[in-house]
mmCIF file of C-alpha atoms in Angstrom:
data_model
loop_
_atom_site.group_PDB
_atom_site.id
_atom_site.type_symbol
_atom_site.label_atom_id
_atom_site.label_comp_id
_atom_site.label_asym_id
_atom_site.label_seq_id
_atom_site.Cartn_x
_atom_site.Cartn_y
_atom_site.Cartn_z
ATOM 1 C CA MET A 1 18.071 -4.686 -2.194
ATOM 2 C CA LEU A 2 15.047 -4.783 0.259
ATOM 3 C CA TYR A 3 12.778 -1.873 1.097
ATOM 4 C CA HIS A 4 10.400 -0.700 4.247
ATOM 5 C CA GLY A 5 8.269 2.182 3.204
ATOM 6 C CA SER A 6 7.048 4.497 5.786
ATOM 7 C CA ILE A 7 5.529 7.688 6.635
ATOM 8 C CA ILE A 8 8.001 8.271 9.666
ATOM 9 C CA GLY A 9 11.255 9.792 8.993
ATOM 10 C CA GLY A 10 14.469 9.116 10.676
ATOM 11 C CA LEU A 11 14.287 5.599 11.646
ATOM 12 C CA GLN A 12 17.418 3.962 12.273
ATOM 13 C CA LEU A 13 15.582 0.419 12.997
ATOM 14 C CA ILE A 14 12.771 -1.196 11.759
ATOM 15 C CA LYS A 15 10.830 -2.689 14.546
ATOM 16 C CA ALA A 16 9.458 -5.999 14.795
ATOM 17 C CA ASN A 17 6.002 -4.728 15.870
ATOM 18 C CA SER A 18 3.701 -5.931 12.842
ATOM 19 C CA LYS A 19 2.058 -9.297 13.198
ATOM 20 C CA SER A 20 3.571 -11.960 10.907
ATOM 21 C CA HIS A 21 1.346 -13.398 8.315
ATOM 22 C CA SER A 22 2.973 -16.721 8.269
ATOM 23 C CA SER A 23 3.874 -17.251 12.008
ATOM 24 C CA GLY A 24 1.388 -14.906 14.029
ATOM 25 C CA GLU A 25 4.394 -13.623 15.937
ATOM 26 C CA ARG A 26 5.965 -10.266 16.059
ATOM 27 C CA ALA A 27 7.869 -8.987 12.684
ATOM 28 C CA ALA A 28 9.601 -6.321 10.604
ATOM 29 C CA TYR A 29 8.483 -6.489 7.225
ATOM 30 C CA PHE A 30 10.445 -6.057 4.176
ATOM 31 C CA THR A 31 9.940 -6.309 0.001
ATOM 32 C CA GLY A 32 12.381 -6.484 -2.949
ATOM 33 C CA ASP A 33 9.715 -4.458 -4.832
ATOM 34 C CA ARG A 34 10.442 -0.724 -4.357
ATOM 35 C CA CYS A 35 6.887 0.031 -6.116
ATOM 36 C CA TYR A 36 5.086 -2.035 -3.451
ATOM 37 C CA ALA A 37 7.070 -0.356 -0.836
ATOM 38 C CA LEU A 38 6.452 3.187 -1.960
ATOM 39 C CA VAL A 39 2.394 2.117 -1.333
ATOM 40 C CA CYS A 40 3.420 1.111 1.933
ATOM 41 C CA CYS A 41 4.313 4.587 2.765
ATOM 42 C CA ARG A 42 0.593 5.599 4.286
ATOM 43 C CA ASP A 43 -1.086 6.303 7.356
ATOM 44 C CA GLN A 44 -1.196 2.911 8.992
ATOM 45 C CA LYS A 45 -4.823 3.455 10.321
ATOM 46 C CA HIS A 46 -6.036 3.659 6.739
ATOM 47 C CA SER A 47 -4.972 0.252 5.557
ATOM 48 C CA PHE A 48 -6.405 0.338 2.114
ATOM 49 C CA VAL A 49 -3.777 -1.013 -0.479
ATOM 50 C CA THR A 50 -5.342 -1.996 -3.720
ATOM 51 C CA MET A 51 -2.095 -3.296 -5.397
ATOM 52 C CA GLY A 52 -1.022 -6.725 -5.942
ATOM 53 C CA LEU A 53 1.312 -8.924 -8.155
ATOM 54 C CA LYS A 54 -0.220 -10.595 -10.988
ATOM 55 C CA PRO A 55 0.818 -13.418 -13.141
ATOM 56 C CA ASP A 56 2.631 -10.909 -15.609
ATOM 57 C CA GLY A 57 4.996 -10.527 -12.872
ATOM 58 C CA LYS A 58 3.951 -6.865 -12.583
ATOM 59 C CA GLN A 59 2.320 -5.004 -9.881
ATOM 60 C CA HIS A 60 -1.060 -3.685 -10.726
ATOM 61 C CA TYR A 61 -2.745 -0.829 -8.870
ATOM 62 C CA TYR A 62 -6.647 -0.706 -8.686
ATOM 63 C CA GLU A 63 -8.219 2.533 -7.957
ATOM 64 C CA ARG A 64 -11.618 1.819 -6.071
ATOM 65 C CA PHE A 65 -12.621 5.442 -5.783
ATOM 66 C CA PRO A 66 -12.119 8.418 -8.117
ATOM 67 C CA ASP A 67 -8.661 9.700 -8.012
ATOM 68 C CA GLN A 68 -7.524 7.398 -5.298
ATOM 69 C CA LEU A 69 -3.979 7.338 -6.162
ATOM 70 C CA LYS A 70 -3.623 11.195 -6.204
ATOM 71 C CA THR A 71 -5.812 11.232 -2.911
ATOM 72 C CA LEU A 72 -3.794 8.780 -1.069
ATOM 73 C CA TYR A 73 -0.442 9.938 -2.000
ATOM 74 C CA GLY A 74 -0.205 13.295 -3.718
ATOM 75 C CA GLY A 75 2.083 15.769 -2.205
ATOM 76 C CA LYS A 76 2.823 13.306 0.719
ATOM 77 C CA ARG A 77 6.425 12.583 1.789
ATOM 78 C CA GLY A 78 7.456 9.087 2.360
ATOM 79 C CA TYR A 79 10.835 7.160 3.363
ATOM 80 C CA LEU A 80 11.905 4.108 2.063
ATOM 81 C CA TYR A 81 14.402 2.175 4.203
ATOM 82 C CA VAL A 82 16.734 0.244 2.363
ATOM 83 C CA LEU A 83 18.667 -3.171 3.377
ATOM 84 C CA SER A 84 21.758 -4.239 1.214
ATOM 85 C CA THR A 85 21.079 -7.925 2.149
ATOM 86 C CA SER A 86 18.642 -10.232 3.202
ATOM 87 C CA ASP A 87 20.882 -11.961 5.796
ATOM 88 C CA GLY A 88 18.998 -12.844 9.091
ATOM 89 C CA LEU A 89 15.559 -12.281 7.165
ATOM 90 C CA THR A 90 12.947 -15.001 6.389
ATOM 91 C CA ASN A 91 11.523 -15.097 2.819
ATOM 92 C CA THR A 92 7.861 -15.940 3.450
ATOM 93 C CA LYS A 93 6.414 -15.631 0.217
ATOM 94 C CA GLY A 94 7.796 -14.123 -3.281
ATOM 95 C CA ASN A 95 9.079 -10.525 -2.684
ATOM 96 C CA THR A 96 8.157 -10.503 1.000
ATOM 97 C CA TRP A 97 10.647 -10.953 3.620
ATOM 98 C CA GLU A 98 10.562 -10.671 7.532
ATOM 99 C CA SER A 99 12.402 -10.664 10.889
ATOM 100 C CA SER A 100 11.491 -11.483 14.254
ATOM 101 C CA ALA A 101 13.701 -8.896 15.644
ATOM 102 C CA ASP A 102 14.249 -5.173 14.960
ATOM 103 C CA VAL A 103 16.553 -4.675 11.971
ATOM 104 C CA PRO A 104 18.831 -1.612 11.551
ATOM 105 C CA VAL A 105 18.670 0.105 8.239
ATOM 106 C CA ASP A 106 21.660 0.701 5.814
ATOM 107 C CA CYS A 107 20.056 3.831 4.228
ATOM 108 C CA CYS A 108 17.026 5.726 3.620
ATOM 109 C CA GLU A 109 15.676 7.335 0.569
ATOM 110 C CA VAL A 110 13.338 10.276 1.047
ATOM 111 C CA ILE A 111 10.389 10.682 -1.366
ATOM 112 C CA GLU A 112 9.098 13.954 -1.605
ATOM 113 C CA ASP A 113 5.975 13.342 -3.405
ATOM 114 C CA LEU A 114 4.820 9.714 -3.430
ATOM 115 C CA TYR A 115 2.200 10.036 -6.226
ATOM 116 C CA LEU A 116 4.783 11.530 -8.458
ATOM 117 C CA GLU A 117 7.190 8.681 -7.760
ATOM 118 C CA ILE A 118 4.279 6.059 -8.242
ATOM 119 C CA LEU A 119 3.671 7.642 -11.581
ATOM 120 C CA THR A 120 7.493 7.567 -12.517
ATOM 121 C CA GLU A 121 7.331 3.780 -11.554
ATOM 122 C CA GLU A 122 4.344 3.405 -13.936
ATOM 123 C CA ALA A 123 6.194 5.370 -16.826
ATOM 124 C CA THR A 124 8.996 2.824 -16.520
ATOM 125 C CA GLY A 125 6.722 -0.063 -16.564
ATOM 126 C CA ASN A 126 7.017 -1.360 -12.730
ATOM 127 C CA VAL A 127 3.355 -0.660 -12.066
ATOM 128 C CA ILE A 128 0.056 -0.851 -14.297
ATOM 129 C CA ILE A 129 -2.428 1.575 -12.778
ATOM 130 C CA HIS A 130 -5.836 0.587 -13.594
ATOM 131 C CA ARG A 131 -7.856 4.105 -12.805
ATOM 132 C CA TYR A 132 -11.204 4.301 -11.711
ATOM 133 C CA SER A 133 -12.576 6.001 -14.929
ATOM 134 C CA GLU A 134 -11.161 2.961 -16.810
ATOM 135 C CA ILE A 135 -12.758 0.091 -14.661
ATOM 136 C CA ASP A 136 -15.929 -1.504 -15.675
ATOM 137 C CA PRO A 137 -18.850 0.536 -14.249
ATOM 138 C CA THR A 138 -20.350 -2.949 -12.752
ATOM 139 C CA GLU A 139 -16.884 -3.656 -11.099
ATOM 140 C CA GLN A 140 -16.794 -0.084 -9.447
ATOM 141 C CA LYS A 141 -20.517 -0.596 -8.127
ATOM 142 C CA MET A 142 -19.574 -4.098 -6.834
ATOM 143 C CA HIS A 143 -16.631 -2.923 -4.742
ATOM 144 C CA ALA A 144 -18.495 0.203 -3.350
ATOM 145 C CA ILE A 145 -21.692 -2.073 -2.324
ATOM 146 C CA TYR A 146 -19.241 -4.434 -0.951
ATOM 147 C CA ILE A 147 -17.696 -1.723 1.406
ATOM 148 C CA LYS A 148 -20.941 -0.452 2.078
ATOM 149 C CA GLU A 149 -22.184 -3.628 3.634
ATOM 150 C CA HIS A 150 -18.886 -4.245 5.648
ATOM 151 C CA LEU A 151 -18.447 -0.594 7.187
ATOM 152 C CA ASP A 152 -18.053 -1.964 10.820
ATOM 153 C CA ASP A 153 -15.623 -4.801 10.016
ATOM 154 C CA GLN A 154 -12.467 -2.891 10.391
ATOM 155 C CA GLY A 155 -12.970 -0.268 13.186
ATOM 156 C CA GLN A 156 -13.862 3.494 13.317
ATOM 157 C CA ASP A 157 -10.828 4.970 11.555
ATOM 158 C CA MET A 158 -11.577 2.617 8.488
ATOM 159 C CA LYS A 159 -15.157 3.304 8.867
ATOM 160 C CA GLU A 160 -14.637 7.241 8.350
ATOM 161 C CA PHE A 161 -12.093 6.380 5.658
ATOM 162 C CA TYR A 162 -14.818 4.507 3.652
ATOM 163 C CA ILE A 163 -17.501 7.194 4.329
ATOM 164 C CA SER A 164 -15.125 9.746 3.165
ATOM 165 C CA HIS A 165 -14.353 8.211 -0.101
ATOM 166 C CA PHE A 166 -17.046 5.613 -1.171
ATOM 167 C CA SER A 167 -20.306 7.104 0.208
ATOM 168 C CA ALA A 168 -20.804 9.286 -3.102
ATOM 169 C CA LEU A 169 -20.715 5.809 -4.845
ATOM 170 C CA TRP A 170 -23.651 4.892 -2.920
ATOM 171 C CA ASP A 171 -27.228 4.953 -4.325
#
């Protein structure tokens, strides 16, 4: 099973309108990791994903501001578009698949509350969540200062996002 996470419902096709990390061409993205697809269910203008696969084979999600996970996903609906086969797709790295053409979906799973679903994934051991309060204060500060120093690097939408969620962490 491959997944594509989105906040847009009713899609019949996943369009190849992202930029491929491998070729630079247009691509539609998919993952074999359901949990990663869940965190991709977000407003694309706020591209703030702090999760990645670690050597233990598990996804690790790091909160970089207090209650980040709940703030970004709590009470929000998402859609996991499912493919039953990888036929016609290219495996670019690990659990990541892409297509240069639009891809019809086989079915869609509606997630009523993304936050609760991610917590369910945590309870089953599919993701390890490193909550902000558990992260070393030196590391917390390092990330906050880095963001402050790079406020203008990713456009106005991300600047507003960073100010909204990180300014209280700056000295």
